[in-house]
């Protein structure tokens, strides 16, 4: 068997498997690698051959057994306590068994040494299980060959066999068991006249069959325990993965909620602050109005943030205030008006009672779309379409103006958050420039009390918007159109539930005077 030489051609110590953290590059079972092969927790040099001729698999099995580093990366201590327990059982059991077996060789120093050797080898069974199972099999066979009393001397081999099977060294375990059984068979049936104790006779073959049956029972029990252990570990990993996935989903939900709560109010505050700075000297009354708007927007944002934090701090408790929905659309239009944006709403179809999650997602999508118009567009008009269909809620938000100089691609999360909200319900969001100019956001949300399907599998009809410019459809950034479409539709407000198609008098207003002289520059 040829061992690898070190880099300088000599036989240094770096090749030894037991030198953890030294020598050439190594890899561990958890997948972290710095250049060499898996070693079941041992640091194995990259120079060590895989199969250098006959017997190469034996060398790999002996030096590359699972060890103190498990596949999940957790460290395991040396099994001293269990090995000590095996030693106590073997020593005391064999001592008492020998008192009633007068025909066997009495225990002497060699016998006690062989009884202790097995538990000593078991201390290393986590590091080199294949080597341990072969060594313990040899020790047990030597004890039996020298004619010492029968007893629990095979306990060490049973533990070593199970440890090797548990750590993926089944072939070595079976080879060791088969070799020990054949050796004992040869001793009992043919070599006994020349071995101690004197005067021993050959047992019947029925005893040999019984021993073989016991070996099969031990092997089957070990395999069953291995399967159950793997099932337990798999279930534990799946539970841990599910917990991590729930934590990630909750973190994304909180991030979306805080973004939607804060971004809209900050956009209004930003615009009104620019108006106030521009008019504070020439028209202080209008500047005062802008400051009043800033105060109201900041107060509302603080209230919503406190509501989110209160919900997070009370595990399992219901929110103290209902989640916002489309019934708060008039407040949203009022905020858009204070930012200088004329909002027009049209509702078609019969409005059913929306599930809370769908109602919240629809409100947040409209809110984020209006926020993006204020921040990234020079449009002073926005049109909101709410279409109720059987099992589906469709939203459409349009603006007519070209994009400002700074688009949403500069680190924005608005469209990403909208798509995540829709995907969580099994819906979709499309966004892009229209073929006739302007920008459009469309959303399709299922209206069903059933659990949402997995993300990416919409529940309900989903069709691309034919009015979106195909090259720009579903892009995350606002793209300046080549032309601007004209403004249309009278100002409308949210339609009451059950109302038919057609305009509804409402919240649309002309916000030109609220934008101030440099309102467009502030949003650019």
Short mmCIF file of C-alpha atoms in Angstrom, two decimals:
data_model
loop_
_atom_site.label_atom_id
_atom_site.label_comp_id
_atom_site.label_asym_id
_atom_site.label_seq_id
_atom_site.Cartn_x
_atom_site.Cartn_y
_atom_site.Cartn_z
CA UNK A 1 0.00 0.00 0.00
CA UNK A 2 1.61 3.21 -1.14
CA UNK A 3 1.28 6.33 0.96
CA UNK A 4 1.64 9.81 -0.55
CA UNK A 5 4.80 11.77 -0.12
CA UNK A 6 4.76 15.41 0.85
CA UNK A 7 5.59 18.28 -1.46
CA UNK A 8 9.35 18.13 -0.96
CA UNK A 9 9.53 14.43 -1.72
CA UNK A 10 10.09 13.34 1.88
CA UNK A 11 7.86 11.56 4.34
CA UNK A 12 6.77 14.41 6.56
CA UNK A 13 3.91 14.48 9.07
CA UNK A 14 1.49 16.62 7.06
CA UNK A 15 -0.02 13.64 5.27
CA UNK A 16 -1.35 12.10 8.50
CA UNK A 17 -5.20 12.15 8.66
CA UNK A 18 -5.13 12.95 12.36
CA UNK A 19 -3.34 16.29 11.96
CA UNK A 20 -6.40 18.50 11.93
CA UNK A 21 -5.97 21.95 10.46
CA UNK A 22 -2.45 21.33 9.08
CA UNK A 23 -0.89 20.20 5.84
CA UNK A 24 -2.38 20.64 2.36
CA UNK A 25 -5.82 21.94 1.50
CA UNK A 26 -8.80 20.15 3.00
CA UNK A 27 -12.58 19.87 2.74
CA UNK A 28 -15.21 19.11 5.35
CA UNK A 29 -18.59 17.40 5.21
CA UNK A 30 -20.66 20.57 5.44
CA UNK A 31 -19.58 21.46 1.90
CA UNK A 32 -17.06 24.15 2.80
CA UNK A 33 -14.01 23.45 0.67
CA UNK A 34 -10.64 24.96 0.09
CA UNK A 35 -9.48 22.59 -2.56
CA UNK A 36 -9.51 18.88 -1.65
CA UNK A 37 -11.88 16.00 -1.10
CA UNK A 38 -14.49 15.16 1.54
CA UNK A 39 -13.10 13.24 4.47
CA UNK A 40 -16.04 12.73 6.84
CA UNK A 41 -14.62 15.36 9.12
CA UNK A 42 -10.91 14.56 8.86
CA UNK A 43 -8.47 16.92 7.22
CA UNK A 44 -7.33 14.82 4.27
CA UNK A 45 -4.48 16.12 2.09
CA UNK A 46 -5.26 16.79 -1.52
CA UNK A 47 -2.20 14.71 -2.48
CA UNK A 48 -3.65 11.50 -1.04
CA UNK A 49 -4.60 9.15 -3.93
CA UNK A 50 -8.14 7.92 -4.50
CA UNK A 51 -7.27 4.42 -5.61
CA UNK A 52 -3.65 3.66 -6.17
CA UNK A 53 -4.10 0.11 -7.41
CA UNK A 54 -5.54 -2.86 -5.58
CA UNK A 55 -6.48 -2.12 -2.02
CA UNK A 56 -6.89 1.59 -2.67
CA UNK A 57 -10.50 1.51 -1.45
CA UNK A 58 -9.30 -0.17 1.76
CA UNK A 59 -6.87 2.66 2.45
CA UNK A 60 -9.54 5.28 1.72
CA UNK A 61 -12.03 3.52 4.01
CA UNK A 62 -9.60 3.17 6.88
CA UNK A 63 -8.35 6.73 6.87
CA UNK A 64 -11.55 8.56 5.80
CA UNK A 65 -14.27 7.59 8.23
CA UNK A 66 -16.76 10.09 9.68
CA UNK A 67 -15.47 11.85 12.74
CA UNK A 68 -16.13 14.55 15.26
CA UNK A 69 -17.45 16.91 12.56
CA UNK A 70 -20.92 15.93 11.44
CA UNK A 71 -22.46 16.71 8.06
CA UNK A 72 -24.44 19.56 9.54
CA UNK A 73 -21.24 21.13 10.84
CA UNK A 74 -21.91 20.49 14.52
CA UNK A 75 -18.95 19.18 16.54
CA UNK A 76 -19.24 15.95 18.50
CA UNK A 77 -17.06 15.05 21.44
CA UNK A 78 -14.98 11.91 21.82
CA UNK A 79 -17.26 9.07 23.07
CA UNK A 80 -15.37 8.40 26.30
CA UNK A 81 -18.38 7.84 28.57
CA UNK A 82 -20.07 5.28 26.33
CA UNK A 83 -16.78 3.47 25.77
CA UNK A 84 -16.21 3.37 29.53
CA UNK A 85 -19.69 1.90 30.02
CA UNK A 86 -18.92 -0.84 27.47
CA UNK A 87 -15.67 -1.60 29.31
CA UNK A 88 -17.47 -1.96 32.65
CA UNK A 89 -20.07 -4.33 31.16
CA UNK A 90 -17.44 -6.44 29.40
CA UNK A 91 -15.11 -6.73 32.39
CA UNK A 92 -17.73 -7.46 35.04
CA UNK A 93 -19.85 -9.67 32.78
CA UNK A 94 -16.91 -11.76 31.63
CA UNK A 95 -15.64 -12.04 35.21
CA UNK A 96 -18.94 -13.44 36.50
CA UNK A 97 -19.40 -15.62 33.41
CA UNK A 98 -15.95 -17.15 33.92
CA UNK A 99 -16.86 -18.24 37.45
CA UNK A 100 -19.34 -20.77 36.02
CA UNK A 101 -17.31 -21.96 33.03
CA UNK A 102 -14.71 -24.27 34.55
CA UNK A 103 -13.83 -25.80 31.21
CA UNK A 104 -12.59 -22.52 29.70
CA UNK A 105 -9.21 -20.84 30.08
CA UNK A 106 -9.21 -18.69 33.25
CA UNK A 107 -8.84 -14.95 32.70
CA UNK A 108 -5.23 -13.86 32.97
CA UNK A 109 -3.37 -10.66 32.10
CA UNK A 110 -3.73 -11.30 28.36
CA UNK A 111 -7.45 -11.94 28.71
CA UNK A 112 -8.03 -8.76 30.71
CA UNK A 113 -5.96 -6.83 28.16
CA UNK A 114 -8.06 -8.15 25.28
CA UNK A 115 -11.26 -7.26 27.13
CA UNK A 116 -9.99 -3.70 27.62
CA UNK A 117 -8.66 -3.31 24.08
CA UNK A 118 -12.12 -3.25 22.48
CA UNK A 119 -13.49 -0.31 24.54
CA UNK A 120 -10.21 1.57 24.06
CA UNK A 121 -10.60 1.28 20.28
CA UNK A 122 -14.22 2.46 20.59
CA UNK A 123 -12.99 5.85 21.78
CA UNK A 124 -11.85 6.45 18.18
CA UNK A 125 -14.98 5.15 16.47
CA UNK A 126 -16.19 8.64 15.51
CA UNK A 127 -12.88 9.47 13.87
CA UNK A 128 -12.02 6.23 12.04
CA UNK A 129 -15.01 3.88 12.25
CA UNK A 130 -13.77 1.48 9.56
CA UNK A 131 -10.41 1.00 11.27
CA UNK A 132 -12.09 0.54 14.64
CA UNK A 133 -14.53 -2.14 13.46
CA UNK A 134 -11.70 -4.20 11.96
CA UNK A 135 -9.53 -3.80 15.07
CA UNK A 136 -12.33 -4.75 17.47
CA UNK A 137 -13.23 -7.76 15.31
CA UNK A 138 -9.61 -8.93 15.48
CA UNK A 139 -9.46 -8.45 19.26
CA UNK A 140 -12.72 -10.35 19.78
CA UNK A 141 -11.53 -13.21 17.56
CA UNK A 142 -8.23 -13.38 19.48
CA UNK A 143 -10.12 -13.55 22.81
CA UNK A 144 -12.26 -16.39 21.50
CA UNK A 145 -9.31 -18.25 19.94
CA UNK A 146 -7.40 -18.31 23.25
CA UNK A 147 -10.32 -20.09 24.90
CA UNK A 148 -11.32 -17.48 27.46
CA UNK A 149 -14.83 -17.67 28.99
CA UNK A 150 -17.85 -16.83 26.92
CA UNK A 151 -19.66 -13.66 27.92
CA UNK A 152 -20.37 -10.10 26.79
CA UNK A 153 -16.94 -9.75 25.14
CA UNK A 154 -18.71 -9.24 21.78
CA UNK A 155 -20.40 -6.03 23.01
CA UNK A 156 -17.49 -3.91 21.75
CA UNK A 157 -17.87 -5.42 18.30
CA UNK A 158 -21.63 -4.76 18.24
CA UNK A 159 -21.02 -1.07 19.07
CA UNK A 160 -18.20 -0.79 16.52
CA UNK A 161 -20.36 -2.49 13.85
CA UNK A 162 -23.27 -0.10 14.45
CA UNK A 163 -20.99 2.94 14.47
CA UNK A 164 -19.43 1.96 11.13
CA UNK A 165 -22.85 1.42 9.54
CA UNK A 166 -24.19 4.72 10.88
CA UNK A 167 -21.25 6.57 9.36
CA UNK A 168 -21.47 5.11 5.91
CA UNK A 169 -18.89 2.32 6.26
CA UNK A 170 -21.34 -0.56 5.75
CA UNK A 171 -18.97 -2.56 3.55
CA UNK A 172 -16.19 -2.50 6.14
CA UNK A 173 -18.66 -3.45 8.87
CA UNK A 174 -19.92 -6.48 6.95
CA UNK A 175 -16.40 -7.56 5.98
CA UNK A 176 -15.27 -7.39 9.61
CA UNK A 177 -18.34 -9.32 10.80
CA UNK A 178 -17.93 -11.98 8.12
CA UNK A 179 -14.22 -12.39 8.78
CA UNK A 180 -14.77 -12.71 12.54
CA UNK A 181 -17.55 -15.27 12.05
CA UNK A 182 -15.53 -17.38 9.60
CA UNK A 183 -12.50 -17.22 11.90
CA UNK A 184 -14.55 -18.39 14.87
CA UNK A 185 -16.08 -21.14 12.71
CA UNK A 186 -12.65 -22.44 11.69
CA UNK A 187 -11.45 -22.36 15.31
CA UNK A 188 -14.46 -24.21 16.69
CA UNK A 189 -14.77 -26.83 13.98
CA UNK A 190 -11.19 -27.58 12.94
CA UNK A 191 -8.45 -25.89 15.00
CA UNK A 192 -9.80 -26.58 18.51
CA UNK A 193 -7.56 -29.65 19.15
CA UNK A 194 -4.44 -27.49 18.96
CA UNK A 195 -5.82 -24.44 20.82
CA UNK A 196 -6.71 -23.84 24.48
CA UNK A 197 -8.50 -24.96 26.50
CA UNK A 198 -7.25 -28.56 26.36
CA UNK A 199 -9.85 -31.24 25.87
CA UNK A 200 -12.31 -28.93 24.09
CA UNK A 201 -14.73 -30.54 21.64
CA UNK A 202 -16.36 -29.24 18.47
CA UNK A 203 -19.92 -27.92 18.93
CA UNK A 204 -22.73 -28.98 16.68
CA UNK A 205 -23.53 -27.07 13.51
CA UNK A 206 -26.81 -25.96 15.03
CA UNK A 207 -24.87 -23.60 17.27
CA UNK A 208 -23.14 -22.12 14.24
CA UNK A 209 -26.48 -21.48 12.59
CA UNK A 210 -27.70 -19.80 15.77
CA UNK A 211 -24.67 -17.50 15.86
CA UNK A 212 -25.23 -16.61 12.20
CA UNK A 213 -28.87 -15.81 12.97
CA UNK A 214 -27.82 -13.54 15.83
CA UNK A 215 -25.40 -11.73 13.52
CA UNK A 216 -28.20 -11.16 11.02
CA UNK A 217 -30.49 -9.86 13.78
CA UNK A 218 -27.80 -7.41 14.93
CA UNK A 219 -27.19 -6.27 11.34
CA UNK A 220 -30.92 -5.82 10.63
CA UNK A 221 -31.43 -3.89 13.86
CA UNK A 222 -28.50 -1.65 13.04
CA UNK A 223 -29.84 -0.94 9.55
CA UNK A 224 -33.28 -0.17 10.98
CA UNK A 225 -31.80 2.24 13.51
CA UNK A 226 -29.79 3.89 10.74
CA UNK A 227 -32.90 4.40 8.62
CA UNK A 228 -34.87 5.83 11.55
CA UNK A 229 -31.97 8.08 12.45
CA UNK A 230 -31.76 9.38 8.89
CA UNK A 231 -35.52 10.01 8.88
CA UNK A 232 -35.25 11.91 12.15
CA UNK A 233 -32.36 14.03 10.84
CA UNK A 234 -34.22 14.71 7.60
CA UNK A 235 -37.32 15.80 9.50
CA UNK A 236 -35.20 18.01 11.75
CA UNK A 237 -33.56 19.67 8.75
CA UNK A 238 -36.93 20.17 7.07
CA UNK A 239 -38.33 21.79 10.23
CA UNK A 240 -35.31 24.06 10.50
CA UNK A 241 -35.60 24.98 6.82
CA UNK A 242 -39.31 25.70 7.22
CA UNK A 243 -38.58 27.93 10.21
CA UNK A 244 -35.90 29.81 8.26
CA UNK A 245 -38.28 30.18 5.33
CA UNK A 246 -41.03 31.55 7.57
CA UNK A 247 -38.56 33.96 9.15
CA UNK A 248 -37.43 35.14 5.70
CA UNK A 249 -41.02 35.60 4.55
CA UNK A 250 -41.86 37.53 7.71
CA UNK A 251 -38.79 39.72 7.28
CA UNK A 252 -39.78 40.50 3.68
CA UNK A 253 -43.35 41.24 4.77
CA UNK A 254 -42.14 43.66 7.44
CA UNK A 255 -39.76 45.31 4.98
CA UNK A 256 -42.56 45.76 2.44
CA UNK A 257 -44.94 47.15 5.05
CA UNK A 258 -42.43 49.65 6.41
CA UNK A 259 -41.44 50.70 2.91
CA UNK A 260 -45.04 51.27 1.87
CA UNK A 261 -45.87 53.10 5.10
CA UNK A 262 -42.87 55.41 5.04
CA UNK A 263 -42.11 55.94 1.34
CA UNK A 264 -45.45 57.54 0.46
CA UNK A 265 -45.41 59.98 3.36
CA UNK A 266 -41.76 60.88 2.81
CA UNK A 267 -42.47 61.60 -0.85
CA UNK A 268 -45.25 64.00 0.15
CA UNK A 269 -42.97 65.59 2.76
CA UNK A 270 -40.17 65.95 0.21
CA UNK A 271 -42.39 67.69 -2.32
CA UNK A 272 -43.98 70.02 0.22
CA UNK A 273 -40.61 70.87 1.74
CA UNK A 274 -39.45 71.99 -1.69
CA UNK A 275 -42.60 74.07 -2.10
CA UNK A 276 -42.13 75.66 1.32
CA UNK A 277 -38.51 76.57 0.65
CA UNK A 278 -39.41 78.15 -2.68
CA UNK A 279 -42.33 80.22 -1.35
CA UNK A 280 -41.28 81.10 2.19
CA UNK A 281 -40.07 84.59 1.22
CA UNK A 282 -42.51 85.61 -1.51
CA UNK A 283 -45.71 83.79 -0.46
CA UNK A 284 -45.44 82.83 3.21
CA UNK A 285 -49.10 81.79 3.46
CA UNK A 286 -48.62 79.06 0.85
CA UNK A 287 -45.39 78.06 2.60
CA UNK A 288 -47.40 77.74 5.82
CA UNK A 289 -49.83 75.43 4.00
CA UNK A 290 -46.91 73.29 2.83
CA UNK A 291 -45.58 73.05 6.39
CA UNK A 292 -49.03 72.06 7.63
CA UNK A 293 -49.12 69.29 5.03
CA UNK A 294 -45.67 68.11 6.14
CA UNK A 295 -46.85 67.96 9.74
CA UNK A 296 -49.97 65.95 8.83
CA UNK A 297 -48.04 63.52 6.61
CA UNK A 298 -45.35 62.94 9.22
CA UNK A 299 -47.96 62.42 11.93
CA UNK A 300 -49.78 59.83 9.84
CA UNK A 301 -46.52 58.04 9.00
CA UNK A 302 -45.54 57.91 12.66
CA UNK A 303 -48.94 56.50 13.56
CA UNK A 304 -48.69 53.71 10.99
CA UNK A 305 -45.12 52.88 12.04
CA UNK A 306 -46.25 52.68 15.68
CA UNK A 307 -49.06 50.35 14.62
CA UNK A 308 -46.61 48.04 12.82
CA UNK A 309 -44.21 48.05 15.79
CA UNK A 310 -47.02 47.40 18.26
CA UNK A 311 -48.10 44.37 16.25
CA UNK A 312 -44.53 43.04 16.16
CA UNK A 313 -44.02 43.52 19.90
CA UNK A 314 -47.14 41.54 20.82
CA UNK A 315 -46.63 37.96 19.53
CA UNK A 316 -49.87 36.29 18.58
CA UNK A 317 -51.94 39.39 19.30
CA UNK A 318 -54.30 40.85 16.75
CA UNK A 319 -53.52 44.30 15.35
CA UNK A 320 -55.03 47.12 17.38
CA UNK A 321 -56.25 48.86 14.23
CA UNK A 322 -57.60 47.30 11.03
CA UNK A 323 -55.20 46.99 8.11
CA UNK A 324 -55.74 49.62 5.42
CA UNK A 325 -57.77 48.68 2.36
CA UNK A 326 -59.42 50.24 -0.66
CA UNK A 327 -61.94 51.87 1.67
CA UNK A 328 -59.13 54.30 2.59
CA UNK A 329 -58.61 55.31 -1.02
CA UNK A 330 -60.11 58.80 -0.42
CA UNK A 331 -57.38 59.50 2.17
CA UNK A 332 -54.77 58.34 -0.31
CA UNK A 333 -56.17 60.64 -3.00
CA UNK A 334 -56.14 63.54 -0.53
CA UNK A 335 -52.45 62.93 0.16
CA UNK A 336 -51.75 62.79 -3.57
CA UNK A 337 -53.57 66.09 -3.98
CA UNK A 338 -51.39 67.73 -1.33
CA UNK A 339 -48.38 66.56 -3.35
CA UNK A 340 -49.78 68.28 -6.43
CA UNK A 341 -51.05 65.17 -8.20
CA UNK A 342 -54.51 65.10 -9.73
CA UNK A 343 -56.02 61.66 -9.08
CA UNK A 344 -58.86 60.19 -11.15
CA UNK A 345 -60.55 56.94 -10.14
CA UNK A 346 -62.89 54.68 -12.09
CA UNK A 347 -64.46 51.55 -10.65
CA UNK A 348 -66.17 48.93 -12.81
CA UNK A 349 -67.95 45.75 -11.89
CA UNK A 350 -69.66 44.72 -8.69
CA UNK A 351 -67.37 45.11 -5.71
CA UNK A 352 -67.48 41.98 -3.51
CA UNK A 353 -66.17 41.78 0.01
CA UNK A 354 -62.43 41.47 -0.47
CA UNK A 355 -60.32 39.18 1.75
CA UNK A 356 -58.16 41.26 4.12
CA UNK A 357 -54.88 40.24 2.48
CA UNK A 358 -56.15 41.08 -1.00
CA UNK A 359 -57.62 44.39 0.20
CA UNK A 360 -54.34 45.37 1.85
CA UNK A 361 -52.26 44.35 -1.18
CA UNK A 362 -54.51 46.35 -3.53
CA UNK A 363 -54.25 49.45 -1.33
CA UNK A 364 -50.47 49.19 -1.04
CA UNK A 365 -50.03 48.68 -4.79
CA UNK A 366 -52.09 51.78 -5.57
CA UNK A 367 -50.23 53.71 -2.86
CA UNK A 368 -46.82 52.70 -4.20
CA UNK A 369 -47.81 53.47 -7.78
CA UNK A 370 -48.93 56.99 -6.81
CA UNK A 371 -45.75 57.44 -4.77
CA UNK A 372 -43.65 56.52 -7.81
CA UNK A 373 -45.54 59.03 -9.93
CA UNK A 374 -44.84 61.77 -7.41
CA UNK A 375 -41.18 60.82 -7.12
CA UNK A 376 -40.24 59.83 -10.65
CA UNK A 377 -42.66 61.46 -13.10
CA UNK A 378 -43.41 64.99 -14.22
CA UNK A 379 -47.04 64.05 -14.72
CA UNK A 380 -49.62 66.09 -12.82
CA UNK A 381 -52.42 63.60 -13.54
CA UNK A 382 -52.90 59.97 -12.59
CA UNK A 383 -55.74 57.64 -13.53
CA UNK A 384 -56.68 54.69 -11.33
CA UNK A 385 -58.83 51.87 -12.69
CA UNK A 386 -60.35 49.28 -10.34
CA UNK A 387 -62.05 46.42 -12.18
CA UNK A 388 -63.96 43.74 -10.30
CA UNK A 389 -64.35 40.44 -12.15
CA UNK A 390 -65.52 37.06 -10.88
CA UNK A 391 -62.69 35.79 -8.70
CA UNK A 392 -60.25 38.48 -9.84
CA UNK A 393 -59.46 42.09 -8.94
CA UNK A 394 -57.62 44.09 -11.60
CA UNK A 395 -55.88 47.39 -10.93
CA UNK A 396 -54.51 49.86 -13.45
CA UNK A 397 -52.61 53.04 -12.60
CA UNK A 398 -51.59 55.38 -15.46
CA UNK A 399 -49.77 58.68 -15.64
CA UNK A 400 -49.36 60.83 -18.73
CA UNK A 401 -46.10 62.65 -18.18
CA UNK A 402 -42.54 61.69 -19.11
CA UNK A 403 -40.15 60.37 -16.50
CA UNK A 404 -38.01 62.72 -14.48
CA UNK A 405 -34.25 62.67 -14.88
CA UNK A 406 -33.74 60.15 -12.05
CA UNK A 407 -35.54 56.86 -12.51
CA UNK A 408 -36.51 54.09 -10.21
CA UNK A 409 -33.56 51.96 -11.12
CA UNK A 410 -31.43 53.90 -8.66
CA UNK A 411 -31.89 51.48 -5.80
CA UNK A 412 -35.70 51.65 -5.66
CA UNK A 413 -37.76 48.83 -4.16
CA UNK A 414 -41.24 49.96 -5.15
CA UNK A 415 -41.97 47.66 -8.08
CA UNK A 416 -40.16 44.80 -6.38
CA UNK A 417 -42.40 45.17 -3.34
CA UNK A 418 -45.53 45.34 -5.50
CA UNK A 419 -44.58 42.16 -7.32
CA UNK A 420 -43.81 40.39 -4.04
CA UNK A 421 -47.19 41.38 -2.60
CA UNK A 422 -49.02 40.12 -5.67
CA UNK A 423 -46.98 36.90 -5.89
CA UNK A 424 -47.73 36.11 -2.24
CA UNK A 425 -51.43 36.00 -3.19
CA UNK A 426 -50.90 34.17 -6.49
CA UNK A 427 -51.24 37.34 -8.58
CA UNK A 428 -49.02 39.32 -10.91
CA UNK A 429 -47.86 42.90 -11.48
CA UNK A 430 -46.79 44.38 -14.82
CA UNK A 431 -45.19 47.77 -15.28
CA UNK A 432 -43.75 49.70 -18.19
CA UNK A 433 -44.22 52.51 -20.66
CA UNK A 434 -47.35 52.54 -22.77
CA UNK A 435 -47.16 52.42 -26.53
CA UNK A 436 -48.84 55.84 -26.72
CA UNK A 437 -46.63 57.39 -24.02
CA UNK A 438 -46.86 57.58 -20.27
CA UNK A 439 -46.32 54.84 -17.70
CA UNK A 440 -48.69 52.10 -16.55
CA UNK A 441 -48.80 49.68 -13.65
CA UNK A 442 -51.30 46.81 -13.83
CA UNK A 443 -51.97 44.24 -11.13
CA UNK A 444 -54.06 41.07 -11.14
CA UNK A 445 -55.06 39.75 -7.71
CA UNK A 446 -57.17 36.65 -7.05
CA UNK A 447 -60.24 37.20 -4.91
CA UNK A 448 -60.60 33.88 -3.15
CA UNK A 449 -60.63 32.85 0.51
CA UNK A 450 -58.63 29.72 -0.38
CA UNK A 451 -54.90 29.62 0.42
CA UNK A 452 -52.78 31.27 -2.21
CA UNK A 453 -50.86 29.00 -4.62
CA UNK A 454 -47.07 29.08 -4.66
CA UNK A 455 -45.43 32.21 -5.96
CA UNK A 456 -45.17 32.22 -9.70
CA UNK A 457 -48.46 30.30 -10.18
CA UNK A 458 -51.21 32.92 -10.45
CA UNK A 459 -54.68 31.91 -9.32
CA UNK A 460 -56.89 33.36 -11.98
CA UNK A 461 -56.60 34.64 -15.53
CA UNK A 462 -53.47 36.65 -16.17
CA UNK A 463 -52.89 38.35 -19.48
CA UNK A 464 -50.27 40.84 -20.63
CA UNK A 465 -51.44 44.41 -21.00
CA UNK A 466 -51.71 45.09 -24.76
CA UNK A 467 -51.22 48.84 -24.22
CA UNK A 468 -47.76 48.44 -22.72
CA UNK A 469 -44.81 48.87 -25.01
CA UNK A 470 -43.57 45.25 -25.38
CA UNK A 471 -39.83 46.01 -25.05
CA UNK A 472 -40.48 47.88 -21.81
CA UNK A 473 -43.14 45.65 -20.29
CA UNK A 474 -42.40 44.43 -16.75
CA UNK A 475 -39.23 46.44 -16.43
CA UNK A 476 -38.41 47.67 -12.97
CA UNK A 477 -37.36 51.19 -13.93
CA UNK A 478 -39.39 54.04 -15.31
CA UNK A 479 -38.39 54.59 -18.95
CA UNK A 480 -38.96 58.00 -20.52
CA UNK A 481 -41.38 57.61 -23.42
CA UNK A 482 -40.77 59.12 -26.81
CA UNK A 483 -44.05 61.01 -26.69
CA UNK A 484 -46.53 62.02 -24.03
CA UNK A 485 -50.14 61.11 -24.42
CA UNK A 486 -52.93 63.55 -23.80
CA UNK A 487 -54.85 63.75 -20.55
CA UNK A 488 -58.33 62.30 -20.48
CA UNK A 489 -61.16 61.35 -18.15
CA UNK A 490 -62.82 63.61 -15.64
CA UNK A 491 -61.74 63.59 -12.05
CA UNK A 492 -63.45 60.76 -10.25
CA UNK A 493 -63.43 59.34 -6.79
CA UNK A 494 -63.73 55.81 -5.47
CA UNK A 495 -66.96 54.12 -6.41
CA UNK A 496 -69.20 52.75 -3.67
CA UNK A 497 -69.59 48.98 -3.46
CA UNK A 498 -72.08 47.66 -5.98
CA UNK A 499 -71.94 50.66 -8.29
CA UNK A 500 -71.91 50.03 -12.03
CA UNK A 501 -69.45 51.35 -14.58
CA UNK A 502 -69.06 55.04 -15.18
CA UNK A 503 -67.49 58.05 -13.57
CA UNK A 504 -68.12 58.85 -9.93
CA UNK A 505 -67.74 62.42 -8.67
CA UNK A 506 -64.98 62.49 -6.12
CA UNK A 507 -61.55 63.53 -5.17
CA UNK A 508 -59.92 64.67 -8.43
CA UNK A 509 -58.57 68.25 -8.12
CA UNK A 510 -56.18 70.49 -9.90
CA UNK A 511 -53.00 70.52 -7.85
CA UNK A 512 -50.87 72.87 -9.96
CA UNK A 513 -50.72 75.58 -7.36
CA UNK A 514 -49.65 73.11 -4.67
CA UNK A 515 -46.59 71.97 -6.54
CA UNK A 516 -44.88 75.34 -6.38
CA UNK A 517 -42.35 76.77 -8.77
CA UNK A 518 -39.76 74.03 -8.40
CA UNK A 519 -41.93 71.01 -7.61
CA UNK A 520 -40.84 69.18 -10.77
CA UNK A 521 -37.19 69.79 -10.05
CA UNK A 522 -37.55 68.33 -6.55
CA UNK A 523 -39.01 65.08 -7.97
CA UNK A 524 -36.35 64.91 -10.64
#
